[in-house]
mmCIF file of C-alpha atoms in Angstrom:
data_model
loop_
_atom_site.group_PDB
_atom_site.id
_atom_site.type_symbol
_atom_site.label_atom_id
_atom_site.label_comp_id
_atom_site.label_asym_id
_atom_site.label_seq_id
_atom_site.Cartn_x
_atom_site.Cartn_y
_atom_site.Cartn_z
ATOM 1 C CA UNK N 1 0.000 0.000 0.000
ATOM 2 C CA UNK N 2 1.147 3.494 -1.104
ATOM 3 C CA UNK N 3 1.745 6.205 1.419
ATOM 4 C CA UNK N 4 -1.076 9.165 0.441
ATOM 5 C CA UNK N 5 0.580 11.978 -1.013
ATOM 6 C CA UNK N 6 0.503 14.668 1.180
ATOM 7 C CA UNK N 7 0.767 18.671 0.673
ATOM 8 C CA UNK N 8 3.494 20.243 2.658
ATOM 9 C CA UNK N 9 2.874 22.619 5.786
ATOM 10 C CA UNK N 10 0.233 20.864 7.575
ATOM 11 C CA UNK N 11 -0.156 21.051 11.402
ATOM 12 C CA UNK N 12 -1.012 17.977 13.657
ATOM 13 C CA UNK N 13 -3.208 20.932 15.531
ATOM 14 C CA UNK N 14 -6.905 21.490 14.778
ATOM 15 C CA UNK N 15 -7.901 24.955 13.250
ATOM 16 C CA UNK N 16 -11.583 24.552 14.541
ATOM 17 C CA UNK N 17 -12.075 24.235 17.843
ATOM 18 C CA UNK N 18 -14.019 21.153 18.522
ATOM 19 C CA UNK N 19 -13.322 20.073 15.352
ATOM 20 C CA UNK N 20 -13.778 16.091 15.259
ATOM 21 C CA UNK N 21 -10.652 13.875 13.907
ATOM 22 C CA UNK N 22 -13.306 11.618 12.094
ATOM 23 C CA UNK N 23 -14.680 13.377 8.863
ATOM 24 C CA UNK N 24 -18.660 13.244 8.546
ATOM 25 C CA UNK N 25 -18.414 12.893 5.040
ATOM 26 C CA UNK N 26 -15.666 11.069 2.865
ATOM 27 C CA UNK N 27 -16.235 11.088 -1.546
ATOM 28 C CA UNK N 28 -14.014 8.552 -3.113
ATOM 29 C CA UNK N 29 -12.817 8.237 -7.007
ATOM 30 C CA UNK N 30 -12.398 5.287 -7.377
ATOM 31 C CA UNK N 31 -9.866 4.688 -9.671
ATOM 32 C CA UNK N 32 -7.294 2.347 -11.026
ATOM 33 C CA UNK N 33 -9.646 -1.009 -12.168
ATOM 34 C CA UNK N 34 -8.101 -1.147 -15.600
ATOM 35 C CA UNK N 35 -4.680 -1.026 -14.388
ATOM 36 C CA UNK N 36 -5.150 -3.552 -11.929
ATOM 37 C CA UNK N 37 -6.441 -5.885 -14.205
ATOM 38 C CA UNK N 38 -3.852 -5.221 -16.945
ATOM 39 C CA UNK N 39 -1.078 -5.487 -14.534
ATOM 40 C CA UNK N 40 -2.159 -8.712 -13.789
ATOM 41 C CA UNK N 41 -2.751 -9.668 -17.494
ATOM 42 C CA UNK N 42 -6.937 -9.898 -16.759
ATOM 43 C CA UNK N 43 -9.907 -8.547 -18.503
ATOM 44 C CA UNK N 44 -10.910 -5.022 -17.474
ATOM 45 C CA UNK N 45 -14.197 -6.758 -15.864
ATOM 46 C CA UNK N 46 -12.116 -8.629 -13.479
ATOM 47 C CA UNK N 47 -10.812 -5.152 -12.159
ATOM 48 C CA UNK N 48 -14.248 -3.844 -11.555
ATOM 49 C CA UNK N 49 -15.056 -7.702 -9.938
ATOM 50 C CA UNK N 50 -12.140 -6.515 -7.738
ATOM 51 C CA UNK N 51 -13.029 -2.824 -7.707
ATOM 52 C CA UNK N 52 -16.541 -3.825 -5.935
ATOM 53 C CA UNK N 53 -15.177 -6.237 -2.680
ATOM 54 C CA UNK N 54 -13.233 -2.759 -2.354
ATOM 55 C CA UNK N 55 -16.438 -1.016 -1.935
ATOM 56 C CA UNK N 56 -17.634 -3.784 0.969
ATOM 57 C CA UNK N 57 -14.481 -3.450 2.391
ATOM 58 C CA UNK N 58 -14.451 0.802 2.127
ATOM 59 C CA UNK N 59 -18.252 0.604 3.498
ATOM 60 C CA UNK N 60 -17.655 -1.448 6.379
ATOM 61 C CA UNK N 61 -14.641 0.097 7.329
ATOM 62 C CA UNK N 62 -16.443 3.804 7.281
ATOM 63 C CA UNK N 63 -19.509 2.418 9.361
ATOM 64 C CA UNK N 64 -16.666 0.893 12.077
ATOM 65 C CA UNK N 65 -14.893 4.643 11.998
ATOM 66 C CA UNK N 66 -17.860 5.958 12.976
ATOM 67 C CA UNK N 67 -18.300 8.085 9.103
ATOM 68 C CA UNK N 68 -21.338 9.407 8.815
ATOM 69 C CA UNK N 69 -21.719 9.420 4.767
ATOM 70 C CA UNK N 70 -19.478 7.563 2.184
ATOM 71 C CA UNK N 71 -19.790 9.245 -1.503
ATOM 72 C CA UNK N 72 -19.175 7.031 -4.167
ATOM 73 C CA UNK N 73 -18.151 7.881 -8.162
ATOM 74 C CA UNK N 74 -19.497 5.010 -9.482
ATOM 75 C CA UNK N 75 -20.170 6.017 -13.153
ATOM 76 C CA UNK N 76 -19.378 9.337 -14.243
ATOM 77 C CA UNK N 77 -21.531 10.842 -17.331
ATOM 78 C CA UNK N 78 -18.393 10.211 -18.988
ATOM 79 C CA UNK N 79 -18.309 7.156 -19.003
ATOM 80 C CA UNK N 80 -20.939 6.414 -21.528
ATOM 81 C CA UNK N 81 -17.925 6.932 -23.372
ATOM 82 C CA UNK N 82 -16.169 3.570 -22.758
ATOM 83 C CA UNK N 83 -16.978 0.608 -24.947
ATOM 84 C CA UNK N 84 -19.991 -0.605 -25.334
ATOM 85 C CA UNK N 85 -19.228 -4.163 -24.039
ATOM 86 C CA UNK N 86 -17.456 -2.437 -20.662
ATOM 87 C CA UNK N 87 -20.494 -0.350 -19.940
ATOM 88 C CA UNK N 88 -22.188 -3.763 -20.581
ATOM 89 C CA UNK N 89 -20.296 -5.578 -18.157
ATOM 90 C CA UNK N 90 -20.028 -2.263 -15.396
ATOM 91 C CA UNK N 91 -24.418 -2.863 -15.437
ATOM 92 C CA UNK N 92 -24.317 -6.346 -14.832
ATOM 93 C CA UNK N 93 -22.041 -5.910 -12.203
ATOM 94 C CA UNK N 94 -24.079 -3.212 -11.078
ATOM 95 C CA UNK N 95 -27.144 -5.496 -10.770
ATOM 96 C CA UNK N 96 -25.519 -8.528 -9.348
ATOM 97 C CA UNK N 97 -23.732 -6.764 -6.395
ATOM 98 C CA UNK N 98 -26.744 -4.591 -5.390
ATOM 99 C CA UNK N 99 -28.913 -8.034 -5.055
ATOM 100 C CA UNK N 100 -25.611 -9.685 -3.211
ATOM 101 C CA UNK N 101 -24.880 -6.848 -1.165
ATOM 102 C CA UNK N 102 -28.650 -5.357 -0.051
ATOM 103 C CA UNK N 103 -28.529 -8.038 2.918
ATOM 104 C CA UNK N 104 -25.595 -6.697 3.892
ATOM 105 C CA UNK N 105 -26.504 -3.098 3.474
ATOM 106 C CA UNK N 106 -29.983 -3.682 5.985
ATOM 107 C CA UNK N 107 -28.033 -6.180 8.420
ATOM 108 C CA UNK N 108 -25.222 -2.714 8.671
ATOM 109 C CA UNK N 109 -27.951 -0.413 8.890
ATOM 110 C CA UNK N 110 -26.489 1.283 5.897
ATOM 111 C CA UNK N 111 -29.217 3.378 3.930
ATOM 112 C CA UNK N 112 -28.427 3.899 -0.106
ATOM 113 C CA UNK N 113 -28.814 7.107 -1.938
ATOM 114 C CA UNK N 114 -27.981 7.758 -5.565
ATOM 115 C CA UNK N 115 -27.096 11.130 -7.037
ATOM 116 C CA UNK N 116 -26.735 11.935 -10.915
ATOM 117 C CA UNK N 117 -29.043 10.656 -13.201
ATOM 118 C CA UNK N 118 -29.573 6.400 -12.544
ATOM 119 C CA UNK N 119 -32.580 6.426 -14.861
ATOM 120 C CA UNK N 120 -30.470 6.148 -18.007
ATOM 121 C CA UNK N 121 -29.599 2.877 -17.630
ATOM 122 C CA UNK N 122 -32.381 1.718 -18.139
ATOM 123 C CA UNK N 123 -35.731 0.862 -16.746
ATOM 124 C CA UNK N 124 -34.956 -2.536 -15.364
ATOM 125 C CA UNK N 125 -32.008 -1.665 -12.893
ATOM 126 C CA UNK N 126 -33.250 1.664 -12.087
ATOM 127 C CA UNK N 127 -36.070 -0.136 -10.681
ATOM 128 C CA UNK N 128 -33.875 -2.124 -8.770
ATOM 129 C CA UNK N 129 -31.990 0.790 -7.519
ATOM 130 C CA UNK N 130 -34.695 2.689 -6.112
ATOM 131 C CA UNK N 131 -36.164 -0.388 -4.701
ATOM 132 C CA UNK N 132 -33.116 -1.009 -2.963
ATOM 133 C CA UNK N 133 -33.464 3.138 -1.957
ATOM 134 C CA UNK N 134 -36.534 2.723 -0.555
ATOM 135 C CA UNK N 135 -36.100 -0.703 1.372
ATOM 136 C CA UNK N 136 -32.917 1.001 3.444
ATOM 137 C CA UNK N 137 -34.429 4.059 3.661
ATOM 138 C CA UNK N 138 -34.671 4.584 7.641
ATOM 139 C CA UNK N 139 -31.625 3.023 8.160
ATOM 140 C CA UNK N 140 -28.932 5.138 10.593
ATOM 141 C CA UNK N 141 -25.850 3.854 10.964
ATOM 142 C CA UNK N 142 -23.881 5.271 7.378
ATOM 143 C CA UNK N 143 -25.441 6.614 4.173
ATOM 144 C CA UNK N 144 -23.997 5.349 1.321
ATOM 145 C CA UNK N 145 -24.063 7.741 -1.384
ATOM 146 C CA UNK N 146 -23.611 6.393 -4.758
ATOM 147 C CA UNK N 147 -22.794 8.953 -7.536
ATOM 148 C CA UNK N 148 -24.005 7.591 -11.179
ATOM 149 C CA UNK N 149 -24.322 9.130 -14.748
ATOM 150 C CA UNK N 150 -22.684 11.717 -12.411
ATOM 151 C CA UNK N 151 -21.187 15.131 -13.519
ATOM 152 C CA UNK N 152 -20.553 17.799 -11.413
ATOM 153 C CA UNK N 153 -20.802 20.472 -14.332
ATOM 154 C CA UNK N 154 -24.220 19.083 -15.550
ATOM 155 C CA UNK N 155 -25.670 19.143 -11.373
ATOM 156 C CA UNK N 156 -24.550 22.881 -11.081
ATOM 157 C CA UNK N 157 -25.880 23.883 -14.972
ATOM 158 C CA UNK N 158 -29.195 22.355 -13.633
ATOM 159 C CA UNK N 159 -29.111 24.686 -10.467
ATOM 160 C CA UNK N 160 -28.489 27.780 -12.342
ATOM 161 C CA UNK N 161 -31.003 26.502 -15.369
ATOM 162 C CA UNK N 162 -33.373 26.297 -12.496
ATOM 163 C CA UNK N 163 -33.341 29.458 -10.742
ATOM 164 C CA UNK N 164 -32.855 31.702 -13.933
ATOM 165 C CA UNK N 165 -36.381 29.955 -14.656
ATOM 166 C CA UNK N 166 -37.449 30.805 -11.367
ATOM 167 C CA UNK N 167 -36.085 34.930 -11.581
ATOM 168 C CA UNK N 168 -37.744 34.759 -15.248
ATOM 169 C CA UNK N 169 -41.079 33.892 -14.113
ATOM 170 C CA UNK N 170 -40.794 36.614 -10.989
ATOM 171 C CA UNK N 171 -40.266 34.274 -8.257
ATOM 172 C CA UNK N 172 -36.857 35.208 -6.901
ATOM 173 C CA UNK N 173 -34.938 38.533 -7.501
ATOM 174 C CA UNK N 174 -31.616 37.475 -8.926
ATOM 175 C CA UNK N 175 -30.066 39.605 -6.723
ATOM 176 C CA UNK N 176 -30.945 37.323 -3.518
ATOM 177 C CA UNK N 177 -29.778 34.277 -5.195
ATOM 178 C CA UNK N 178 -26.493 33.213 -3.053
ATOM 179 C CA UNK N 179 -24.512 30.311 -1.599
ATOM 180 C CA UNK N 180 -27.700 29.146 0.014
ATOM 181 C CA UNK N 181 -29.665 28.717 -2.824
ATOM 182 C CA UNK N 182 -27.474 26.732 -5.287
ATOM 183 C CA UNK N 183 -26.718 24.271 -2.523
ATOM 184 C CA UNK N 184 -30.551 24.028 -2.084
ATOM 185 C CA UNK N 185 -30.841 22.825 -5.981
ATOM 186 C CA UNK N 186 -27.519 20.261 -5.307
ATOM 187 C CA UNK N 187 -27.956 16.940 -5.630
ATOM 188 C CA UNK N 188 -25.834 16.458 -2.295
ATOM 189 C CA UNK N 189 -28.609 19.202 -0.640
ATOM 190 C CA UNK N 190 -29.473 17.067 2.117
ATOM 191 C CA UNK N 191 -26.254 15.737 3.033
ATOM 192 C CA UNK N 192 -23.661 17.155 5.702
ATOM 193 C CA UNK N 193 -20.453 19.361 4.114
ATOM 194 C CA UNK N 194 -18.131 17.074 2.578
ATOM 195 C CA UNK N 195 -15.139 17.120 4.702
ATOM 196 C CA UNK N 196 -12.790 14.669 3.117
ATOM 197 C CA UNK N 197 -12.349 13.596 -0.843
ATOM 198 C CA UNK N 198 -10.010 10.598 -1.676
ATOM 199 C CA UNK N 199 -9.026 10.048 -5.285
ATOM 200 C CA UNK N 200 -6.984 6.262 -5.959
ATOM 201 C CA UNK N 201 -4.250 5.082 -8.509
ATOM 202 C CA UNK N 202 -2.266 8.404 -8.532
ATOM 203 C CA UNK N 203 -4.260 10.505 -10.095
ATOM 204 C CA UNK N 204 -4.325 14.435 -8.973
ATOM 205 C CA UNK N 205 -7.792 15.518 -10.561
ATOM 206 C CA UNK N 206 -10.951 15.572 -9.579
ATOM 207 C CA UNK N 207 -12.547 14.300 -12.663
ATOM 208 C CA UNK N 208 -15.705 16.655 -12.662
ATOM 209 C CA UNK N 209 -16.741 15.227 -8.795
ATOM 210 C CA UNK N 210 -18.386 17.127 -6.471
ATOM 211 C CA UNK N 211 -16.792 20.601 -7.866
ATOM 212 C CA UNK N 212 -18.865 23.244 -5.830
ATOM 213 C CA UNK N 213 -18.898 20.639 -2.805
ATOM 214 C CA UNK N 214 -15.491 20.185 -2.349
ATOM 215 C CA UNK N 215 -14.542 23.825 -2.076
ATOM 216 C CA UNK N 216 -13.541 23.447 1.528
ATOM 217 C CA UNK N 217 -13.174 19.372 2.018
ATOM 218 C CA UNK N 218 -9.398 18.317 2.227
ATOM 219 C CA UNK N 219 -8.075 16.766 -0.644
ATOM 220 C CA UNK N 220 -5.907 13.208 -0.481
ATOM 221 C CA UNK N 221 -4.421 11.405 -3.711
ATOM 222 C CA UNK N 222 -3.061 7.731 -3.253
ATOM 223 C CA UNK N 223 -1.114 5.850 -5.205
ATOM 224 C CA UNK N 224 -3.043 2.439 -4.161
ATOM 225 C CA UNK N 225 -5.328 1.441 -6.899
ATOM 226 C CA UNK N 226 -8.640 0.655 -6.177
ATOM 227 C CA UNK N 227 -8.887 -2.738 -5.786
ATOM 228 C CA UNK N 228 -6.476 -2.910 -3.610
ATOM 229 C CA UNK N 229 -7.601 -0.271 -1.594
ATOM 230 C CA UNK N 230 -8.234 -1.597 2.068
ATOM 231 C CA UNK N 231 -8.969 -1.001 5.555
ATOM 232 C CA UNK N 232 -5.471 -0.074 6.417
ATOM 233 C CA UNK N 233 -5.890 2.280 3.290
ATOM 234 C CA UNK N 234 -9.200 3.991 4.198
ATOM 235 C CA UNK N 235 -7.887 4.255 7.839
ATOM 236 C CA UNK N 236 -4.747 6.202 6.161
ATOM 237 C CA UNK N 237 -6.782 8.741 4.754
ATOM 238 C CA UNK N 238 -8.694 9.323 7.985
ATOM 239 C CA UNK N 239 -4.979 9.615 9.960
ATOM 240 C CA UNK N 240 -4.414 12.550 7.362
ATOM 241 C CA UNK N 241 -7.439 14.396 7.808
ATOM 242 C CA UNK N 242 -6.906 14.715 11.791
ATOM 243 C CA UNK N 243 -3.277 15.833 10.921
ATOM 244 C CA UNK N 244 -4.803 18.972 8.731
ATOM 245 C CA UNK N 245 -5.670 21.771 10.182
ATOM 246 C CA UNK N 246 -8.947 23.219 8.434
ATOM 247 C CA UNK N 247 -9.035 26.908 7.534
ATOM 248 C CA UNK N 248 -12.168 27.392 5.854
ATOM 249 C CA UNK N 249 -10.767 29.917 4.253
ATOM 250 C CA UNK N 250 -9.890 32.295 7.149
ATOM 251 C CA UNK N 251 -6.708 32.999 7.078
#
């Protein structure tokens, strides 16, 4: 396991007093499936096979750390870019591990939510989804957020669509629009901050993810890919956020 790359100049002290050590929210990018396949000379499927027991693992190991909401990127709207036959195979596995793991979601009191647009894969496993949604819905322990046909540019060209619609029919002066009300259109609206983002396999982008939410959240890039990522890994990350001290832009 890689060490996570860390930005110079950071203070083991909090900024915020009463600040807690454990984020409430963590987002993930998951990234690195294809390379851990091809490294291993498999089939890109088999790295999102492996890609998914990282998921159990990253779930279970936020619900023991006492996370309140884990953020997924899932399937980007990019992603419709891929090969037919790997968007193919990303469903299936989509299907099979949500009938696998929604046991496992109720007996962890772990209640789903999906942001981005789910309906355009289709009729049959959006069904499934929202079933799923609905069957965990008043469960407490960690809400699993899972991020698909995602883009962050799309979610905040919706919120301004939507209240220069609302200005042009006379129902808000534009000049009261503010922070406030574009975080009321988000699809993360009734979710806590996002305090921490993770992003595997090296990568330092953020891949149109949670743009306006992570404005604040502290950043941390790892070189592990993601099926290898672990609960050594995810603990890592959390070790880092207690080390930062949080500004918030205030000085």
């Amino acid at each position: 396991m890689s060490d996570p790359i860390v930005r110079p100049g950071r203070s083991a002290e909090r900024e915020v007093e009463g600040q807690k050590a454990t984020p409430r929210h963590v987002a993930i990018i998951m990234d690195g499936n294809g390379r851990w396949a091809a490294r291993r000379g498999l089939p890109r499927v088999a790295g999102h096979r492996a890609g998914a027991e990282a998921v159990r693992r990253t779930m279970q190991a936020a619900a023991d750390a006492g996370v309140e909401v884990l953020t997924l990127y899932a399937f980007s709207s990019e992603n419709w870019r891929r090969s037919e036959d790997e968007v193919s195979d990303l469903k299936g596995l989509m299907r099979f591990y949500l009938e696998r793991e929604l046991g496992t979601l109720q007996k962890e009191k772990v209640r789903l939510k999906l942001i981005g647009e789910p309906a355009a894969f289709g009729n049959d496993l959006y069904d499934r989804l929202s079933q799923a949604v609905e069957e965990t819905k008043d469960n407490d322990r960690l809400t699993l957020v899972v991020a698909l046909n995602y883009g962050s540019q799309a979610e905040l060209v919706g919120a301004a669509r939507a209240l220069a619609e609302r200005a042009k029919a006379g129902e808000i002066d534009p000049a009261t629009i503010d922070i406030a009300a574009v975080e009321s259109l988000l699809h993360t609206r009734d979710l806590p901050p996002l305090d921490l983002l993770v992003r595997t396999s090296g990568e330092v982008r953020l891949s149109n993810f949670l743009l306006w939410q992570a404005a604040y959240a502290e950043l941390v890039f790892t070189d592990t890919l993601w099926p290898d990522f672990d609960e050594a890994a995810f603990a890592a990350t959390l070790a880092e956020f207690a080390r930062r001290q949080r500004r918030f832009g205030g000085r």
